[in-house]
mmCIF file of C-alpha atoms and ligand atoms in Angstrom:
data_model
loop_
_atom_site.group_PDB
_atom_site.id
_atom_site.type_symbol
_atom_site.label_atom_id
_atom_site.label_comp_id
_atom_site.label_asym_id
_atom_site.label_seq_id
_atom_site.Cartn_x
_atom_site.Cartn_y
_atom_site.Cartn_z
ATOM 1 C CA MET A 240 -208.383 -57.311 -174.735
ATOM 2 C CA LYS A 241 -210.566 -57.352 -171.638
ATOM 3 C CA ALA A 242 -211.138 -54.950 -168.777
ATOM 4 C CA ILE A 243 -208.225 -54.566 -166.463
ATOM 5 C CA ALA A 244 -208.604 -53.777 -162.656
ATOM 6 C CA LEU A 245 -206.646 -50.685 -161.482
ATOM 7 C CA LYS A 246 -208.181 -51.435 -157.994
ATOM 8 C CA SER A 247 -211.130 -53.156 -156.733
ATOM 9 C CA ASP A 248 -214.115 -52.455 -158.921
ATOM 10 C CA ILE A 249 -212.274 -49.728 -160.899
ATOM 11 C CA TYR A 250 -211.304 -50.964 -164.595
ATOM 12 C CA TRP A 251 -209.550 -49.796 -167.543
ATOM 13 C CA VAL A 252 -211.998 -50.402 -170.312
ATOM 14 C CA GLY A 253 -210.255 -48.629 -173.205
ATOM 15 C CA ALA A 254 -208.603 -49.772 -176.552
ATOM 16 C CA ILE A 255 -205.047 -50.153 -177.807
ATOM 17 C CA ASP A 256 -204.373 -48.528 -181.282
ATOM 18 C CA TRP A 257 -201.199 -50.531 -182.272
ATOM 19 C CA ALA A 258 -201.229 -49.145 -185.973
ATOM 20 C CA VAL A 259 -201.706 -45.438 -185.528
ATOM 21 C CA ARG A 260 -198.432 -43.785 -186.819
ATOM 22 C CA ASP A 261 -199.902 -40.275 -187.630
ATOM 23 C CA PHE A 262 -201.846 -38.873 -185.019
ATOM 24 C CA HIS A 263 -203.368 -35.682 -186.768
ATOM 25 C CA GLY A 264 -200.063 -35.003 -188.117
ATOM 26 C CA TYR A 265 -198.077 -35.868 -185.149
ATOM 27 C CA ALA A 266 -196.027 -39.070 -185.594
ATOM 28 C CA THR A 267 -196.628 -41.804 -183.186
ATOM 29 C CA PRO A 268 -194.059 -44.579 -183.864
ATOM 30 C CA ARG A 269 -195.148 -46.427 -180.596
ATOM 31 C CA GLY A 270 -198.896 -46.176 -181.299
ATOM 32 C CA THR A 271 -201.168 -45.169 -178.576
ATOM 33 C CA THR A 272 -204.167 -46.203 -176.544
ATOM 34 C CA TYR A 273 -207.549 -44.512 -175.604
ATOM 35 C CA ASN A 274 -207.739 -45.126 -171.925
ATOM 36 C CA ASN A 275 -211.232 -44.859 -170.324
ATOM 37 C CA TYR A 276 -212.287 -46.178 -166.936
ATOM 38 C CA LEU A 277 -215.357 -47.864 -165.363
ATOM 39 C CA ILE A 278 -216.225 -47.552 -161.935
ATOM 40 C CA ILE A 279 -218.613 -50.016 -160.220
ATOM 41 C CA ASP A 280 -220.215 -48.351 -157.176
ATOM 42 C CA ASP A 281 -223.942 -47.666 -156.413
ATOM 43 C CA ALA A 282 -224.070 -45.493 -159.527
ATOM 44 C CA ILE A 283 -221.955 -47.030 -162.144
ATOM 45 C CA THR A 284 -219.771 -44.324 -163.637
ATOM 46 C CA LEU A 285 -217.779 -44.259 -166.801
ATOM 47 C CA ILE A 286 -214.802 -41.920 -167.226
ATOM 48 C CA ASP A 287 -214.272 -40.787 -170.839
ATOM 49 C CA THR A 288 -215.031 -42.976 -173.912
ATOM 50 C CA VAL A 289 -212.669 -43.516 -176.767
ATOM 51 C CA LYS A 290 -212.012 -42.768 -180.393
ATOM 52 C CA TYR A 291 -215.150 -43.625 -182.376
ATOM 53 C CA ASP A 292 -213.350 -46.308 -184.484
ATOM 54 C CA PHE A 293 -212.763 -48.257 -181.285
ATOM 55 C CA SER A 294 -216.194 -47.885 -179.857
ATOM 56 C CA ASP A 295 -217.054 -51.733 -180.151
ATOM 57 C CA ILE A 296 -213.783 -52.536 -178.369
ATOM 58 C CA THR A 297 -214.715 -50.416 -175.391
ATOM 59 C CA VAL A 298 -218.203 -51.529 -175.321
ATOM 60 C CA LYS A 299 -217.054 -55.260 -175.150
ATOM 61 C CA ASN A 300 -214.690 -54.438 -172.479
ATOM 62 C CA ILE A 301 -217.465 -52.616 -170.357
ATOM 63 C CA ARG A 302 -219.779 -55.811 -171.009
ATOM 64 C CA SER A 303 -217.076 -57.995 -169.526
ATOM 65 C CA VAL A 304 -217.852 -56.338 -166.328
ATOM 66 C CA VAL A 305 -221.352 -54.978 -166.287
ATOM 67 C CA ASP A 306 -224.239 -54.492 -168.562
ATOM 68 C CA PRO A 307 -223.649 -51.166 -170.211
ATOM 69 C CA SER A 308 -227.202 -50.151 -169.783
ATOM 70 C CA LYS A 309 -226.588 -49.992 -165.930
ATOM 71 C CA ILE A 310 -224.018 -47.188 -166.246
ATOM 72 C CA ARG A 311 -225.755 -44.165 -164.409
ATOM 73 C CA ASN A 312 -222.804 -41.436 -165.016
ATOM 74 C CA VAL A 313 -220.625 -40.794 -167.867
ATOM 75 C CA VAL A 314 -217.710 -38.254 -166.947
ATOM 76 C CA ILE A 315 -216.267 -36.571 -170.124
ATOM 77 C CA ASN A 316 -213.048 -34.900 -169.012
ATOM 78 C CA HIS A 317 -212.127 -34.012 -172.449
ATOM 79 C CA ILE A 318 -214.282 -33.539 -175.621
ATOM 80 C CA GLU A 319 -211.411 -34.011 -178.359
ATOM 81 C CA ASN A 320 -212.479 -36.732 -180.943
ATOM 82 C CA ASP A 321 -209.971 -39.340 -179.588
ATOM 83 C CA HIS A 322 -211.941 -39.179 -176.315
ATOM 84 C CA ALA A 323 -215.499 -38.378 -176.972
ATOM 85 C CA THR A 324 -216.471 -39.619 -180.230
ATOM 86 C CA SER A 325 -217.984 -42.823 -178.822
ATOM 87 C CA LEU A 326 -220.363 -40.827 -176.597
ATOM 88 C CA ASP A 327 -223.299 -41.508 -178.569
ATOM 89 C CA LYS A 328 -222.965 -45.135 -178.783
ATOM 90 C CA ILE A 329 -222.460 -45.133 -175.000
ATOM 91 C CA MET A 330 -225.409 -43.082 -174.509
ATOM 92 C CA GLU A 331 -227.551 -45.464 -176.871
ATOM 93 C CA LEU A 332 -226.868 -48.106 -174.456
ATOM 94 C CA ALA A 333 -227.460 -46.133 -171.285
ATOM 95 C CA PRO A 334 -229.847 -43.470 -172.460
ATOM 96 C CA GLY A 335 -230.820 -42.587 -168.652
ATOM 97 C CA ALA A 336 -227.106 -41.738 -167.638
ATOM 98 C CA THR A 337 -226.086 -38.263 -166.452
ATOM 99 C CA ILE A 338 -223.169 -36.788 -168.226
ATOM 100 C CA TYR A 339 -220.839 -34.734 -166.110
ATOM 101 C CA ILE A 340 -218.742 -32.061 -167.929
ATOM 102 C CA THR A 341 -217.450 -28.516 -167.738
ATOM 103 C CA GLU A 342 -219.425 -25.640 -169.296
ATOM 104 C CA LYS A 343 -216.900 -25.281 -171.986
ATOM 105 C CA GLY A 344 -217.247 -29.128 -172.762
ATOM 106 C CA ARG A 345 -221.046 -28.899 -172.879
ATOM 107 C CA LYS A 346 -220.723 -26.154 -175.375
ATOM 108 C CA GLY A 347 -218.096 -27.953 -177.619
ATOM 109 C CA LEU A 348 -220.059 -31.039 -177.277
ATOM 110 C CA GLU A 349 -223.023 -29.512 -179.064
ATOM 111 C CA ARG A 350 -221.102 -29.083 -182.031
ATOM 112 C CA PHE A 351 -220.390 -32.802 -182.372
ATOM 113 C CA PHE A 352 -223.751 -34.284 -181.230
ATOM 114 C CA ASP A 353 -227.480 -33.522 -180.658
ATOM 115 C CA ILE A 354 -227.176 -33.089 -176.970
ATOM 116 C CA SER A 355 -230.738 -32.257 -176.344
ATOM 117 C CA LYS A 356 -231.792 -35.596 -175.447
ATOM 118 C CA TRP A 357 -229.238 -36.238 -172.841
ATOM 119 C CA ASN A 358 -228.988 -35.350 -169.196
ATOM 120 C CA MET A 359 -226.110 -33.192 -168.697
ATOM 121 C CA LYS A 360 -224.501 -31.823 -165.237
ATOM 122 C CA VAL A 361 -222.190 -28.827 -165.758
ATOM 123 C CA VAL A 362 -219.259 -28.962 -162.950
ATOM 124 C CA LYS A 363 -216.620 -26.692 -162.163
ATOM 125 C CA THR A 364 -213.233 -27.036 -159.905
ATOM 126 C CA GLY A 365 -214.055 -28.263 -156.485
ATOM 127 C CA ASP A 366 -217.623 -29.704 -157.289
ATOM 128 C CA THR A 367 -218.230 -33.401 -156.045
ATOM 129 C CA VAL A 368 -220.683 -36.191 -156.816
ATOM 130 C CA SER A 369 -221.090 -39.181 -154.414
ATOM 131 C CA ILE A 370 -221.369 -42.347 -156.372
ATOM 132 C CA GLY A 371 -221.829 -44.770 -153.587
ATOM 133 C CA LYS A 372 -218.707 -45.624 -151.519
ATOM 134 C CA ARG A 373 -216.713 -43.256 -153.553
ATOM 135 C CA THR A 374 -216.677 -39.582 -154.243
ATOM 136 C CA LEU A 375 -215.535 -37.909 -157.562
ATOM 137 C CA LEU A 376 -213.998 -34.507 -157.262
ATOM 138 C CA PHE A 377 -213.598 -32.247 -160.316
ATOM 139 C CA LEU A 378 -210.789 -30.102 -161.225
ATOM 140 C CA GLU A 379 -210.967 -27.829 -164.403
ATOM 141 C CA THR A 380 -207.770 -27.796 -166.469
ATOM 142 C CA PRO A 381 -208.366 -25.351 -169.322
ATOM 143 C CA MET A 382 -205.990 -25.632 -172.127
ATOM 144 C CA VAL A 383 -204.650 -28.891 -170.552
ATOM 145 C CA HIS A 384 -205.417 -29.792 -173.443
ATOM 146 C CA TRP A 385 -208.462 -27.845 -174.642
ATOM 147 C CA PRO A 386 -210.429 -25.165 -173.081
ATOM 148 C CA ASP A 387 -213.111 -27.751 -171.946
ATOM 149 C CA SER A 388 -210.646 -30.000 -170.073
ATOM 150 C CA MET A 389 -210.959 -31.302 -166.587
ATOM 151 C CA MET A 390 -209.637 -34.031 -164.485
ATOM 152 C CA THR A 391 -211.531 -36.214 -162.086
ATOM 153 C CA TYR A 392 -210.042 -37.352 -158.649
ATOM 154 C CA ILE A 393 -211.669 -40.555 -156.832
ATOM 155 C CA LYS A 394 -211.073 -39.239 -153.095
ATOM 156 C CA GLU A 395 -211.410 -42.559 -151.473
ATOM 157 C CA GLU A 396 -209.002 -44.211 -153.897
ATOM 158 C CA LYS A 397 -206.571 -41.075 -154.477
ATOM 159 C CA ILE A 398 -206.624 -41.681 -158.192
ATOM 160 C CA LEU A 399 -206.377 -38.868 -160.511
ATOM 161 C CA MET A 400 -208.109 -39.416 -164.009
ATOM 162 C CA SER A 401 -205.858 -37.131 -165.929
ATOM 163 C CA GLN A 402 -207.189 -37.272 -169.516
ATOM 164 C CA ASP A 403 -204.354 -35.816 -171.842
ATOM 165 C CA GLY A 404 -202.447 -34.755 -168.961
ATOM 166 C CA PHE A 405 -199.424 -37.086 -167.842
ATOM 167 C CA GLY A 406 -200.194 -39.224 -170.917
ATOM 168 C CA GLN A 407 -197.925 -40.791 -173.511
ATOM 169 C CA HIS A 408 -198.464 -42.067 -177.044
ATOM 170 C CA ILE A 409 -197.455 -45.647 -176.275
ATOM 171 C CA ALA A 410 -199.468 -48.852 -177.527
ATOM 172 C CA SER A 411 -198.665 -51.821 -175.232
ATOM 173 C CA ALA A 412 -200.061 -55.012 -173.934
ATOM 174 C CA VAL A 413 -199.236 -53.809 -170.278
ATOM 175 C CA ARG A 414 -201.180 -51.006 -168.702
ATOM 176 C CA PHE A 415 -198.955 -49.932 -165.766
ATOM 177 C CA ASP A 416 -195.734 -48.087 -165.148
ATOM 178 C CA ASP A 417 -193.959 -50.856 -163.093
ATOM 179 C CA GLU A 418 -195.088 -53.429 -165.812
ATOM 180 C CA PHE A 419 -193.859 -51.352 -168.556
ATOM 181 C CA VAL A 420 -190.505 -50.633 -166.860
ATOM 182 C CA SER A 421 -189.992 -54.338 -166.599
ATOM 183 C CA CYS A 422 -190.625 -55.407 -170.339
ATOM 184 C CA GLU A 423 -189.266 -52.078 -171.838
ATOM 185 C CA SER A 424 -187.416 -49.509 -169.755
ATOM 186 C CA MET A 425 -187.830 -46.182 -167.780
ATOM 187 C CA ALA A 426 -185.850 -44.444 -170.252
ATOM 188 C CA GLU A 427 -188.410 -45.405 -173.008
ATOM 189 C CA LEU A 428 -191.323 -44.230 -170.875
ATOM 190 C CA GLU A 429 -189.525 -40.982 -170.041
ATOM 191 C CA ASP A 430 -188.921 -40.367 -173.784
ATOM 192 C CA ALA A 431 -192.526 -40.923 -174.607
ATOM 193 C CA VAL A 432 -193.493 -38.425 -171.795
ATOM 194 C CA VAL A 433 -191.160 -35.799 -173.171
ATOM 195 C CA ASP A 434 -192.425 -36.320 -176.767
ATOM 196 C CA TYR A 435 -195.979 -35.832 -175.699
ATOM 197 C CA TYR A 436 -195.286 -32.793 -173.690
ATOM 198 C CA ALA A 437 -193.212 -31.150 -176.313
ATOM 199 C CA ASN A 438 -195.734 -31.640 -179.103
ATOM 200 C CA ILE A 439 -198.877 -31.271 -177.155
ATOM 201 C CA LEU A 440 -198.492 -29.387 -174.180
ATOM 202 C CA MET A 441 -195.471 -27.266 -174.632
ATOM 203 C CA PRO A 442 -197.574 -23.936 -174.979
ATOM 204 C CA PHE A 443 -199.214 -24.454 -171.623
ATOM 205 C CA GLY A 444 -196.192 -24.740 -169.257
ATOM 206 C CA PRO A 445 -197.542 -22.036 -166.850
ATOM 207 C CA LEU A 446 -200.926 -23.236 -166.861
ATOM 208 C CA ILE A 447 -199.569 -26.739 -166.103
ATOM 209 C CA LYS A 448 -197.558 -25.497 -163.085
ATOM 210 C CA ALA A 449 -200.433 -23.817 -161.627
ATOM 211 C CA LYS A 450 -202.690 -26.732 -161.937
ATOM 212 C CA ILE A 451 -200.133 -29.010 -160.335
ATOM 213 C CA ALA A 452 -199.973 -26.347 -157.520
ATOM 214 C CA ASP A 453 -203.874 -26.619 -157.286
ATOM 215 C CA ILE A 454 -203.711 -30.428 -156.689
ATOM 216 C CA ASP A 455 -201.415 -29.486 -153.803
ATOM 217 C CA LYS A 456 -203.595 -26.615 -152.558
ATOM 218 C CA LEU A 457 -206.705 -28.954 -152.635
ATOM 219 C CA GLY A 458 -204.555 -31.405 -150.415
ATOM 220 C CA LEU A 459 -205.080 -34.098 -153.086
ATOM 221 C CA GLU A 460 -202.918 -36.842 -152.235
ATOM 222 C CA VAL A 461 -202.106 -38.868 -155.569
ATOM 223 C CA GLU A 462 -201.425 -42.667 -155.423
ATOM 224 C CA MET A 463 -202.198 -43.244 -159.134
ATOM 225 C CA ILE A 464 -202.428 -41.111 -162.260
ATOM 226 C CA ALA A 465 -204.702 -42.573 -164.980
ATOM 227 C CA PRO A 466 -204.254 -40.774 -168.349
ATOM 228 C CA ASP A 467 -206.336 -41.159 -171.419
ATOM 229 C CA HIS A 468 -203.307 -42.173 -173.288
ATOM 230 C CA GLY A 469 -200.628 -44.757 -172.652
ATOM 231 C CA ILE A 470 -199.232 -46.009 -169.322
ATOM 232 C CA ILE A 471 -201.118 -45.616 -166.045
ATOM 233 C CA TRP A 472 -198.736 -44.371 -163.245
ATOM 234 C CA ARG A 473 -199.319 -46.563 -160.224
ATOM 235 C CA ALA A 474 -195.937 -47.350 -158.921
ATOM 236 C CA ASN A 475 -194.573 -43.947 -159.127
ATOM 237 C CA PRO A 476 -196.943 -41.131 -159.975
ATOM 238 C CA ARG A 477 -194.611 -38.530 -158.392
ATOM 239 C CA LYS A 478 -192.048 -39.314 -161.165
ATOM 240 C CA VAL A 479 -194.419 -37.825 -163.947
ATOM 241 C CA LEU A 480 -195.512 -34.900 -161.679
ATOM 242 C CA GLN A 481 -191.923 -33.910 -161.042
ATOM 243 C CA MET A 482 -191.242 -34.510 -164.948
ATOM 244 C CA TYR A 483 -193.995 -32.101 -165.655
ATOM 245 C CA LEU A 484 -192.867 -29.657 -162.879
ATOM 246 C CA ASP A 485 -189.364 -29.443 -164.358
ATOM 247 C CA MET A 486 -190.443 -29.060 -168.047
ATOM 248 C CA SER A 487 -193.141 -26.291 -166.996
ATOM 249 C CA SER A 488 -190.401 -24.455 -164.983
ATOM 250 C CA GLY A 489 -188.091 -24.387 -168.173
ATOM 251 C CA ARG A 490 -185.567 -27.185 -167.360
ATOM 252 C CA ALA A 491 -183.700 -28.233 -170.355
ATOM 253 C CA ASN A 492 -180.448 -30.375 -171.077
ATOM 254 C CA LEU A 493 -177.037 -28.546 -171.723
ATOM 255 C CA SER A 494 -177.176 -29.828 -175.351
ATOM 256 C CA VAL A 495 -177.813 -28.494 -178.773
ATOM 257 C CA PRO A 496 -179.665 -30.235 -181.769
ATOM 258 C CA ILE A 497 -178.526 -28.855 -185.148
ATOM 259 C CA ILE A 498 -181.957 -29.050 -187.104
ATOM 260 C CA TYR A 499 -181.506 -28.507 -190.768
ATOM 261 C CA ASP A 500 -182.123 -29.195 -194.364
ATOM 262 C CA THR A 501 -180.098 -28.897 -197.487
ATOM 263 C CA MET A 502 -180.409 -28.670 -201.360
ATOM 264 C CA TRP A 503 -177.148 -29.607 -202.583
ATOM 265 C CA HIS A 504 -175.498 -30.826 -199.343
ATOM 266 C CA SER A 505 -173.801 -27.508 -198.795
ATOM 267 C CA THR A 506 -175.794 -26.580 -195.662
ATOM 268 C CA GLU A 507 -175.317 -30.270 -194.594
ATOM 269 C CA LYS A 508 -171.431 -30.054 -195.129
ATOM 270 C CA MET A 509 -171.430 -26.912 -192.739
ATOM 271 C CA SER A 510 -173.388 -28.964 -190.086
ATOM 272 C CA LEU A 511 -170.524 -31.393 -189.324
ATOM 273 C CA PRO A 512 -167.555 -29.029 -188.355
ATOM 274 C CA ILE A 513 -170.272 -26.889 -186.482
ATOM 275 C CA MET A 514 -171.289 -30.157 -184.493
ATOM 276 C CA GLN A 515 -167.615 -30.881 -183.790
ATOM 277 C CA GLY A 516 -167.208 -27.377 -182.411
ATOM 278 C CA ILE A 517 -170.075 -27.771 -180.227
ATOM 279 C CA LYS A 518 -168.900 -31.122 -178.973
ATOM 280 C CA ASP A 519 -165.336 -29.911 -178.364
ATOM 281 C CA GLU A 520 -166.913 -27.220 -175.776
ATOM 282 C CA GLY A 521 -168.284 -30.074 -173.949
ATOM 283 C CA VAL A 522 -171.838 -29.697 -174.958
ATOM 284 C CA GLU A 523 -173.868 -32.459 -176.282
ATOM 285 C CA CYS A 524 -175.001 -32.306 -179.951
ATOM 286 C CA LYS A 525 -177.160 -34.046 -182.411
ATOM 287 C CA VAL A 526 -177.610 -33.553 -186.230
ATOM 288 C CA ILE A 527 -181.219 -33.803 -187.509
ATOM 289 C CA LYS A 528 -182.198 -33.608 -191.159
ATOM 290 C CA LEU A 529 -185.480 -32.427 -191.413
ATOM 291 C CA ARG A 530 -186.605 -34.375 -194.619
ATOM 292 C CA ALA A 531 -185.167 -37.507 -192.992
ATOM 293 C CA THR A 532 -187.128 -36.779 -189.556
ATOM 294 C CA PRO A 533 -190.761 -36.586 -188.484
ATOM 295 C CA MET A 534 -191.547 -33.345 -187.594
ATOM 296 C CA SER A 535 -192.637 -34.166 -184.046
ATOM 297 C CA VAL A 536 -189.118 -35.705 -183.489
ATOM 298 C CA ALA A 537 -187.471 -32.574 -184.334
ATOM 299 C CA ILE A 538 -189.750 -30.695 -181.957
ATOM 300 C CA LYS A 539 -188.952 -33.083 -179.314
ATOM 301 C CA GLU A 540 -185.186 -32.913 -179.680
ATOM 302 C CA PHE A 541 -185.609 -28.959 -179.733
ATOM 303 C CA TRP A 542 -187.446 -29.065 -176.604
ATOM 304 C CA LYS A 543 -185.013 -31.314 -174.725
ATOM 305 C CA ALA A 544 -181.978 -28.788 -175.313
ATOM 306 C CA ARG A 545 -181.167 -25.285 -174.021
ATOM 307 C CA GLY A 546 -180.087 -24.321 -177.466
ATOM 308 C CA CYS A 547 -180.606 -25.032 -181.150
ATOM 309 C CA LEU A 548 -179.157 -24.340 -184.355
ATOM 310 C CA VAL A 549 -181.026 -24.077 -187.585
ATOM 311 C CA GLY A 550 -179.290 -24.982 -190.895
ATOM 312 C CA THR A 551 -181.089 -23.719 -193.858
ATOM 313 C CA PRO A 552 -180.231 -22.852 -197.490
ATOM 314 C CA THR A 553 -181.267 -19.998 -199.215
ATOM 315 C CA LEU A 554 -184.115 -20.858 -201.882
ATOM 316 C CA ASN A 555 -185.661 -17.845 -203.877
ATOM 317 C CA ASN A 556 -184.292 -15.547 -201.286
ATOM 318 C CA ILE A 557 -186.185 -17.207 -198.306
ATOM 319 C CA MET A 558 -185.665 -20.205 -196.061
ATOM 320 C CA TYR A 559 -185.733 -23.637 -197.316
ATOM 321 C CA PRO A 560 -189.561 -24.791 -197.164
ATOM 322 C CA THR A 561 -189.110 -27.779 -194.703
ATOM 323 C CA VAL A 562 -187.127 -25.316 -192.515
ATOM 324 C CA ALA A 563 -190.073 -22.694 -192.705
ATOM 325 C CA GLU A 564 -192.489 -25.568 -191.881
ATOM 326 C CA PHE A 565 -190.298 -26.579 -188.639
ATOM 327 C CA LEU A 566 -190.326 -22.919 -187.375
ATOM 328 C CA THR A 567 -193.898 -22.295 -188.046
ATOM 329 C CA HIS A 568 -194.640 -25.324 -186.101
ATOM 330 C CA LEU A 569 -192.494 -24.412 -183.388
ATOM 331 C CA ARG A 570 -193.942 -20.815 -183.189
ATOM 332 C CA GLY A 571 -197.454 -22.352 -182.658
ATOM 333 C CA LEU A 572 -195.994 -24.172 -179.575
ATOM 334 C CA ARG A 573 -194.715 -20.863 -178.081
ATOM 335 C CA PRO A 574 -191.282 -22.108 -176.876
ATOM 336 C CA LYS A 575 -189.398 -20.251 -174.197
ATOM 337 C CA ASN A 576 -186.114 -20.294 -172.306
ATOM 338 C CA ARG A 577 -184.112 -21.470 -175.374
ATOM 339 C CA ILE A 578 -181.367 -19.697 -177.384
ATOM 340 C CA MET A 579 -181.142 -19.962 -181.149
ATOM 341 C CA GLY A 580 -178.687 -19.560 -183.883
ATOM 342 C CA ALA A 581 -178.793 -20.005 -187.842
ATOM 343 C CA PHE A 582 -176.526 -20.773 -190.559
ATOM 344 C CA GLY A 583 -176.814 -21.976 -194.267
ATOM 345 C CA SER A 584 -175.311 -21.623 -197.609
ATOM 346 C CA TYR A 585 -176.527 -19.178 -200.358
ATOM 347 C CA GLY A 586 -175.867 -18.662 -204.004
ATOM 348 C CA TRP A 587 -176.327 -14.916 -204.533
ATOM 349 C CA GLY A 588 -178.713 -12.763 -202.861
ATOM 350 C CA GLY A 589 -178.954 -14.883 -199.548
ATOM 351 C CA GLY A 590 -181.987 -14.182 -197.068
ATOM 352 C CA ALA A 591 -182.577 -17.638 -195.518
ATOM 353 C CA VAL A 592 -180.372 -16.955 -192.315
ATOM 354 C CA LYS A 593 -182.010 -13.471 -191.870
ATOM 355 C CA GLU A 594 -185.513 -14.731 -192.145
ATOM 356 C CA ALA A 595 -184.764 -17.407 -189.613
ATOM 357 C CA TYR A 596 -183.629 -14.805 -187.281
ATOM 358 C CA GLU A 597 -186.531 -12.686 -187.827
ATOM 359 C CA GLU A 598 -188.739 -15.851 -186.812
ATOM 360 C CA PHE A 599 -186.705 -16.453 -183.663
ATOM 361 C CA LYS A 600 -187.266 -12.931 -182.610
ATOM 362 C CA ARG A 601 -191.186 -13.034 -183.429
ATOM 363 C CA MET A 602 -191.033 -16.072 -181.089
ATOM 364 C CA GLY A 603 -189.038 -13.962 -178.311
ATOM 365 C CA LEU A 604 -186.287 -16.375 -178.148
ATOM 366 C CA GLU A 605 -182.863 -15.532 -177.111
ATOM 367 C CA THR A 606 -180.656 -15.301 -180.159
ATOM 368 C CA PHE A 607 -176.842 -15.659 -181.125
ATOM 369 C CA ASP A 608 -176.455 -13.213 -183.713
ATOM 370 C CA PRO A 609 -175.771 -12.791 -186.570
ATOM 371 C CA GLY A 610 -175.534 -16.205 -187.827
ATOM 372 C CA LEU A 611 -173.291 -17.776 -190.432
ATOM 373 C CA GLN A 612 -173.695 -17.803 -194.252
ATOM 374 C CA ILE A 613 -171.405 -19.458 -196.717
ATOM 375 C CA LEU A 614 -171.401 -18.841 -200.507
ATOM 376 C CA TYR A 615 -172.334 -21.862 -202.459
ATOM 377 C CA ARG A 616 -170.166 -24.489 -200.940
ATOM 378 C CA PRO A 617 -168.000 -24.439 -197.781
ATOM 379 C CA SER A 618 -164.221 -24.342 -198.341
ATOM 380 C CA LEU A 619 -161.589 -25.672 -196.059
ATOM 381 C CA GLU A 620 -161.453 -22.144 -194.759
ATOM 382 C CA ASP A 621 -165.011 -21.936 -194.372
ATOM 383 C CA GLU A 622 -165.169 -25.090 -192.489
ATOM 384 C CA VAL A 623 -162.686 -23.479 -190.028
ATOM 385 C CA LYS A 624 -165.427 -20.724 -189.610
ATOM 386 C CA CYS A 625 -168.227 -23.289 -189.162
ATOM 387 C CA TYR A 626 -166.044 -25.157 -186.406
ATOM 388 C CA ASP A 627 -165.510 -21.673 -184.568
ATOM 389 C CA PHE A 628 -169.237 -20.795 -185.161
ATOM 390 C CA GLY A 629 -170.236 -24.105 -183.182
ATOM 391 C CA ARG A 630 -167.633 -23.552 -180.284
ATOM 392 C CA GLU A 631 -168.812 -20.001 -179.796
ATOM 393 C CA PHE A 632 -172.587 -21.022 -179.911
ATOM 394 C CA ALA A 633 -171.916 -23.707 -177.348
ATOM 395 C CA ARG A 634 -170.178 -21.321 -175.067
ATOM 396 C CA LYS A 635 -172.981 -18.754 -175.308
ATOM 397 C CA VAL A 636 -175.574 -21.896 -174.639
ATOM 398 C CA ARG A 637 -173.599 -22.657 -171.561
ATOM 399 C CA GLU A 638 -173.631 -19.065 -170.312
ATOM 400 C CA TYR A 639 -177.206 -18.805 -171.098
ATOM 401 C CA ASP A 640 -177.954 -22.103 -169.299
ATOM 402 C CA ALA A 641 -176.303 -20.774 -166.108
ATOM 403 C CA LYS A 642 -179.470 -18.460 -165.727
ATOM 404 C CA PHE A 643 -181.644 -21.359 -164.985
HETATM 405 FE FE1 LIG B 918 -206.033 -37.028 -176.551
HETATM 406 FE FE2 LIG B 918 -206.560 -33.579 -176.443
HETATM 407 O O1 LIG B 918 -206.889 -35.433 -176.969
#
């Protein structure tokens, strides 16, 4: 690869990780990129670094434009390992550079590096620095994605360098949205945005909404959004801003995924008439077996839909372990504005469906009570009960959806 110009004298100098399929436990079937950016101005400025394993690549890309020793400023928008672990390599090459970072970023960075030998300048929202023809404006975005996070806006160019925000895990030979849409599709790009938001940013919806409002309050016109992962939004940055506004405002599809696991196929057998019932009410439905699906895909499918049914057999009086894992994962993401129900087969004491509802209530989600349990194996009569359960759940989802 080589440096790629976003605008005159502003370059992408990042790395493409074509092979990563497990990003700290999150499935990345499309791979990802670690984007960082170089601005050639009176004070040459690097915005973010990359994951340590890709240090040599970013250094090579920087060298294709300028000798790295000439870098005067390094902006660290986010200290997570995938963006900041090459910082020591960069600072070895540009020891006189000043690092611009938030206070929480500085404190966090101390846990990774000996920062005593580096010039550090702590910045907060509204602070600016002139680098010559251009001015950088900083906007703190705590919890989007970590407490340290911030974004950097280049005033004269109207470019927002948004670190994790507005990113997607996509490895591609092209860098920009218009190019990606030409060689792949907008649907593929949108799916990657939703996947990323659901798995990484779901807990922070209200903060995201507030930060987008801040961008407007500060009167920042955004002509390009350059995140630290995936495709850069130059043709249609409003598209991703609107998607984030919709998702952070609780928008969801009138649809229901059935997310289940099964021991001897009984819970699985229940899922099919339930699906038919949902479909016959005119609500879209997908059936997702947890042991056959990456967790992050199940989370994405949950997030897209207004309602979700969880299927779990009872094992030793509790939920099946993969279902418990899914719900634990989901609870950490603090979902809102969704209605839940549960079903499953049991052999004697039961307990899994009850436990699933306890978990839904802990999450503060709306529920469709009391769920459906079937002894051992669904009979033909039980299949009718399953079908009716699906229809009734779909009606409830429709009713609930009308509130939004
Ligand atoms: Fe891509 Fe929060 O790191």
